[in-house]
PDB file of C-alpha atoms in Angstrom:
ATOM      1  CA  UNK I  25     119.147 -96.285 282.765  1.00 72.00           C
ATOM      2  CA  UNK I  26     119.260 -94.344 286.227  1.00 69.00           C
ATOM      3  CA  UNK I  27     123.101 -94.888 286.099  1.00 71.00           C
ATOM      4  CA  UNK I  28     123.177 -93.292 282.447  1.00 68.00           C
ATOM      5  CA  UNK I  29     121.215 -90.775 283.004  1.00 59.00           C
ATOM      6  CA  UNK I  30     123.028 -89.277 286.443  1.00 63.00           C
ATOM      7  CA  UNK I  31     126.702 -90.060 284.916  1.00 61.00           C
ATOM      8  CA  UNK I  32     125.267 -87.663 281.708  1.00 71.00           C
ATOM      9  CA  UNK I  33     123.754 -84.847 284.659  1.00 59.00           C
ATOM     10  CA  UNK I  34     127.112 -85.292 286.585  1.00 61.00           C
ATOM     11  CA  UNK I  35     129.285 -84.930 283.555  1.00 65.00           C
ATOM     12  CA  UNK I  36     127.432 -81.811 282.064  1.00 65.00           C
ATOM     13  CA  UNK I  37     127.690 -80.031 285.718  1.00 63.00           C
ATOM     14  CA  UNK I  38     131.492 -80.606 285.612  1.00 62.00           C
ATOM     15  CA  UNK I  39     131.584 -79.524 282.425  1.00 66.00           C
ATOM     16  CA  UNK I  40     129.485 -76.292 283.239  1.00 62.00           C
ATOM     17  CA  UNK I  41     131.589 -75.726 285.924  1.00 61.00           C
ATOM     18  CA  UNK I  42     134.998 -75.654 284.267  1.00 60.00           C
ATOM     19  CA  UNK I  43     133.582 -73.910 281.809  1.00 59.00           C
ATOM     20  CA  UNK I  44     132.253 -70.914 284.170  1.00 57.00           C
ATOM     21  CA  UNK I  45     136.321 -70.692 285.689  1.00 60.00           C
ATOM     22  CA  UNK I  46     137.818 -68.077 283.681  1.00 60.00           C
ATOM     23  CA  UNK I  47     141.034 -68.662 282.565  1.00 58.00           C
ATOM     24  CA  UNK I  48     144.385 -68.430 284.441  1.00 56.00           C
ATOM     25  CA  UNK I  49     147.269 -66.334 283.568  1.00 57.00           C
ATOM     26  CA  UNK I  50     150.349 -66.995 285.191  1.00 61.00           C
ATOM     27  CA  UNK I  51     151.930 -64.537 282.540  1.00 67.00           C
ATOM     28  CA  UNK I  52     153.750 -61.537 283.916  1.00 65.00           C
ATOM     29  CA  UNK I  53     152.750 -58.131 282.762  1.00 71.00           C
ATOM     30  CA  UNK I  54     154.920 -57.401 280.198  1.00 79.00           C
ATOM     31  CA  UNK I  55     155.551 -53.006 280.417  1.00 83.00           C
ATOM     32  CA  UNK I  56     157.550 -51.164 277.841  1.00 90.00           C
ATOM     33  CA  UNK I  57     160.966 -50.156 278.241  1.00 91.00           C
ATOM     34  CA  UNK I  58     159.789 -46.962 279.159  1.00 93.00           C
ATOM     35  CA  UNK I  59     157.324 -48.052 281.719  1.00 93.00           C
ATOM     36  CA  UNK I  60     160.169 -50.206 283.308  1.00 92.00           C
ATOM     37  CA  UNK I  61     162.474 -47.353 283.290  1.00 93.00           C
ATOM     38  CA  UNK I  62     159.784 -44.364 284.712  1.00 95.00           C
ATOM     39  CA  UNK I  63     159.328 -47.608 287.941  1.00 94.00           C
ATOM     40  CA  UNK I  64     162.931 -47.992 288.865  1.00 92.00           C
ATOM     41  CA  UNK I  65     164.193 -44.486 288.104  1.00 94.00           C
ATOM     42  CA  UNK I  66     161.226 -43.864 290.860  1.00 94.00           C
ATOM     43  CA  UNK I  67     161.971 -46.404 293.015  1.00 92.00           C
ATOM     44  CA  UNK I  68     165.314 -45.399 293.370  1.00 92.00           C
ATOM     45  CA  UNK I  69     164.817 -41.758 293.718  1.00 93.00           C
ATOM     46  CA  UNK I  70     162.509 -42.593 296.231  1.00 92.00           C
ATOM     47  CA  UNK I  71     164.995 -44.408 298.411  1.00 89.00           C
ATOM     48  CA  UNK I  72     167.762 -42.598 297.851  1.00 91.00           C
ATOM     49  CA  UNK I  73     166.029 -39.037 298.255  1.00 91.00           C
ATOM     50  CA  UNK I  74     167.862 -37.568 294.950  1.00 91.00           C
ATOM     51  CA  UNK I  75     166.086 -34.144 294.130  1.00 92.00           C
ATOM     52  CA  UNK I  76     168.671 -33.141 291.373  1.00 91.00           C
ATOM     53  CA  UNK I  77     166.444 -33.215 288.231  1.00 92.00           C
ATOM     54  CA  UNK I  78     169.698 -33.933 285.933  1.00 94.00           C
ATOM     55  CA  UNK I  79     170.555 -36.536 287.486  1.00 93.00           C
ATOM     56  CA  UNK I  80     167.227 -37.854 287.962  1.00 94.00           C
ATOM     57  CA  UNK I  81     167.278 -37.583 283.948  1.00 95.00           C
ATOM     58  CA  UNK I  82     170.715 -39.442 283.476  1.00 95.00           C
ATOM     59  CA  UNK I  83     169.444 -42.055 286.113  1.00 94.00           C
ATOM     60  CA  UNK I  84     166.131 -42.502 283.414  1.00 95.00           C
ATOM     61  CA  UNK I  85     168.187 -43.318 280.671  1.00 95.00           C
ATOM     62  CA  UNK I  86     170.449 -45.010 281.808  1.00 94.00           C
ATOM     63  CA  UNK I  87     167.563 -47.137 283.317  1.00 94.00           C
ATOM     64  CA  UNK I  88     166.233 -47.118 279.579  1.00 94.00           C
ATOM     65  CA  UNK I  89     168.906 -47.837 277.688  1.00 93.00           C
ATOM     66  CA  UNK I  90     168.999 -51.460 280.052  1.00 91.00           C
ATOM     67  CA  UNK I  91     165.362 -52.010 279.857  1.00 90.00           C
ATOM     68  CA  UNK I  92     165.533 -51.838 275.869  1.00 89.00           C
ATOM     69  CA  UNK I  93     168.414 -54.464 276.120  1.00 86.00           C
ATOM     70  CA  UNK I  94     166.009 -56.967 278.379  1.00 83.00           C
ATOM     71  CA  UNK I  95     163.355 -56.313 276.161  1.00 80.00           C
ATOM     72  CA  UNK I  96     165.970 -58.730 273.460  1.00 80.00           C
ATOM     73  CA  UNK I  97     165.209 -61.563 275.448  1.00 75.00           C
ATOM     74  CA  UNK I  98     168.625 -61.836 276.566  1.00 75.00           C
ATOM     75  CA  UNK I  99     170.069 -65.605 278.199  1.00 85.00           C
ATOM     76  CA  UNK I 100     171.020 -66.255 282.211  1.00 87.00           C
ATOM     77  CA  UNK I 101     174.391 -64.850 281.204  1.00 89.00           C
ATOM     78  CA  UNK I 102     174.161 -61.793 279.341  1.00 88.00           C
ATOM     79  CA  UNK I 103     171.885 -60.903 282.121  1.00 86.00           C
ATOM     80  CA  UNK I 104     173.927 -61.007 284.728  1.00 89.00           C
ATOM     81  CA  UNK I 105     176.510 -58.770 282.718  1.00 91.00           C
ATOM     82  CA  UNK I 106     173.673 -56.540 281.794  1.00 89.00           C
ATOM     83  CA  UNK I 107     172.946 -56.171 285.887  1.00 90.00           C
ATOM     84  CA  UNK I 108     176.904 -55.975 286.578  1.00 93.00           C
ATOM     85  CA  UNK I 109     176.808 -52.972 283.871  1.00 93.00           C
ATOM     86  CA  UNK I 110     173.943 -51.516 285.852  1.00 92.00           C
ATOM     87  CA  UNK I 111     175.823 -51.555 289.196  1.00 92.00           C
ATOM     88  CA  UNK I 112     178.927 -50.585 287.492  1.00 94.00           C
ATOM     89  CA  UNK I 113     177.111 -47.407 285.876  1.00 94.00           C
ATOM     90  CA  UNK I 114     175.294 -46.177 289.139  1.00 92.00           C
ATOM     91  CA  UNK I 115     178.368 -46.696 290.757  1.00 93.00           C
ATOM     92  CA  UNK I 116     179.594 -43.909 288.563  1.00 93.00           C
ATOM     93  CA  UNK I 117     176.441 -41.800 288.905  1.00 93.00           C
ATOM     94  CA  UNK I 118     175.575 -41.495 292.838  1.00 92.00           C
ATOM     95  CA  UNK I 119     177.595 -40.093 295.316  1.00 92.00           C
ATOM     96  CA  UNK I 120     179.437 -42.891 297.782  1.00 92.00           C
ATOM     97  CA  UNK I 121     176.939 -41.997 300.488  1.00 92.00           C
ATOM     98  CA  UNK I 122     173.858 -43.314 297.959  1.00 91.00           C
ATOM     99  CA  UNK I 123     175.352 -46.222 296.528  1.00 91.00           C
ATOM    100  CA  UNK I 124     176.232 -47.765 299.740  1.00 90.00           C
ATOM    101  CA  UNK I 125     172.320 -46.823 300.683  1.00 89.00           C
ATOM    102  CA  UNK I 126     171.363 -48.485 297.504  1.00 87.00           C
ATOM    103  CA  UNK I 127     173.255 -51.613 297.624  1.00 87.00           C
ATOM    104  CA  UNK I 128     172.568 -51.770 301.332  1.00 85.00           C
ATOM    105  CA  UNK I 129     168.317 -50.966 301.050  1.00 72.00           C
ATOM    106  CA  UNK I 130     166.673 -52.877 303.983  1.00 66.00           C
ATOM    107  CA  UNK I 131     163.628 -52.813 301.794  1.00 55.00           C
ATOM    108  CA  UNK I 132     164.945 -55.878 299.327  1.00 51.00           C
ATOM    109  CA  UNK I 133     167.491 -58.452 299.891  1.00 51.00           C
ATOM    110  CA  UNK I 134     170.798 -56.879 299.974  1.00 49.00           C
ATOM    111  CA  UNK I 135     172.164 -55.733 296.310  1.00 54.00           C
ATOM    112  CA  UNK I 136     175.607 -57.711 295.281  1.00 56.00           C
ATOM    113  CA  UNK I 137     176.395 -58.140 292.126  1.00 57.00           C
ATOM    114  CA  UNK I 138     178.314 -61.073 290.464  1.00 55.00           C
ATOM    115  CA  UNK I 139     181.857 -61.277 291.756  1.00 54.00           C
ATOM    116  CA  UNK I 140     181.303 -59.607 295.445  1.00 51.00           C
ATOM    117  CA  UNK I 141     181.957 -62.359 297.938  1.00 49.00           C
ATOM    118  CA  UNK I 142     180.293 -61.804 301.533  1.00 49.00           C
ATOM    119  CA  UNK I 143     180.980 -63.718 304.340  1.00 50.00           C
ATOM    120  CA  UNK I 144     178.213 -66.532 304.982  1.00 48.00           C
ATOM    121  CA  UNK I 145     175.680 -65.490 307.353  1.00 50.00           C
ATOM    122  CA  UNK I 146     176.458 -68.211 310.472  1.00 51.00           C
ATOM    123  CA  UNK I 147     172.911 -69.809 311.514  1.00 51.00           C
ATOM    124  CA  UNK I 148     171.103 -68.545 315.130  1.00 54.00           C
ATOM    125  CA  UNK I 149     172.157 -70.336 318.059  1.00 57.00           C
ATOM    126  CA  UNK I 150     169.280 -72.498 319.396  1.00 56.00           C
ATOM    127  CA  UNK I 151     168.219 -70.891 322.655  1.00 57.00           C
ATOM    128  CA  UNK I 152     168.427 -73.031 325.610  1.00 59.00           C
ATOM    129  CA  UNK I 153     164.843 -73.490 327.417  1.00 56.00           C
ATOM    130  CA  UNK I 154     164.945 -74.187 331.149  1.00 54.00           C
TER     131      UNK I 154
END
């Protein structure tokens, strides 16, 4: 009966306990199109130091125009195009000087889109302790 009675008391504390854990979401927050575009149009201008308001402007929707094509739930595939477009339209829309900058950012891991080969880092010598 003892048994019984503390298998029943340890059962309802588990229970209470999961219970009292609120739920986990591993979901991403999903932000409009606009939302994504007003963060990277930023983010950029920010690293790049662009204080032209028109092209701050073409920059946004441009950066819309993309985020309303992710927002289709596009495949592996069509989103690497979509990010080769990308590169292919800044390309077009900063000056040498800031693309280099952008693709070059020692805040991320380097930018190279699909089809740029780079030679493979070589690994660090081991250092030889005496």
């Amino acid at each position: 009966m003892l048994k019984k009675l503390s298998l029943i008391l340890f059962a309802a504390l588990l229970t209470g306990s999961m219970m009292a854990q609120e739920p986990v979401d591993h979901q991403r927050v999903q932000r409009t199109p606009h939302e994504e575009a007003l963060k990277q149009t930023t983010r950029l201008v920010r690293e790049l130091g662009i204080k032209d308001s028109a092209r701050i402007d073409t920059i946004y929707k441009m950066h819309l125009k993309y985020a309303r094509s992710r927002q289709k739930g596009l495949t592996r595939a069509e989103n690497m195009e979509r990010m080769q477009a990308i590169y292919n339209e800044l390309k077009l829309l900063l000056t040498p000087e800031e693309f280099e900058r952008f693709m070059n950012h020692p805040a991320e891991q380097p930018r190279h889109p699909q089809g740029t080969s780079l030679a493979p880092r070589r690994p660090a010598q081991p250092t030889q302790r005496q």
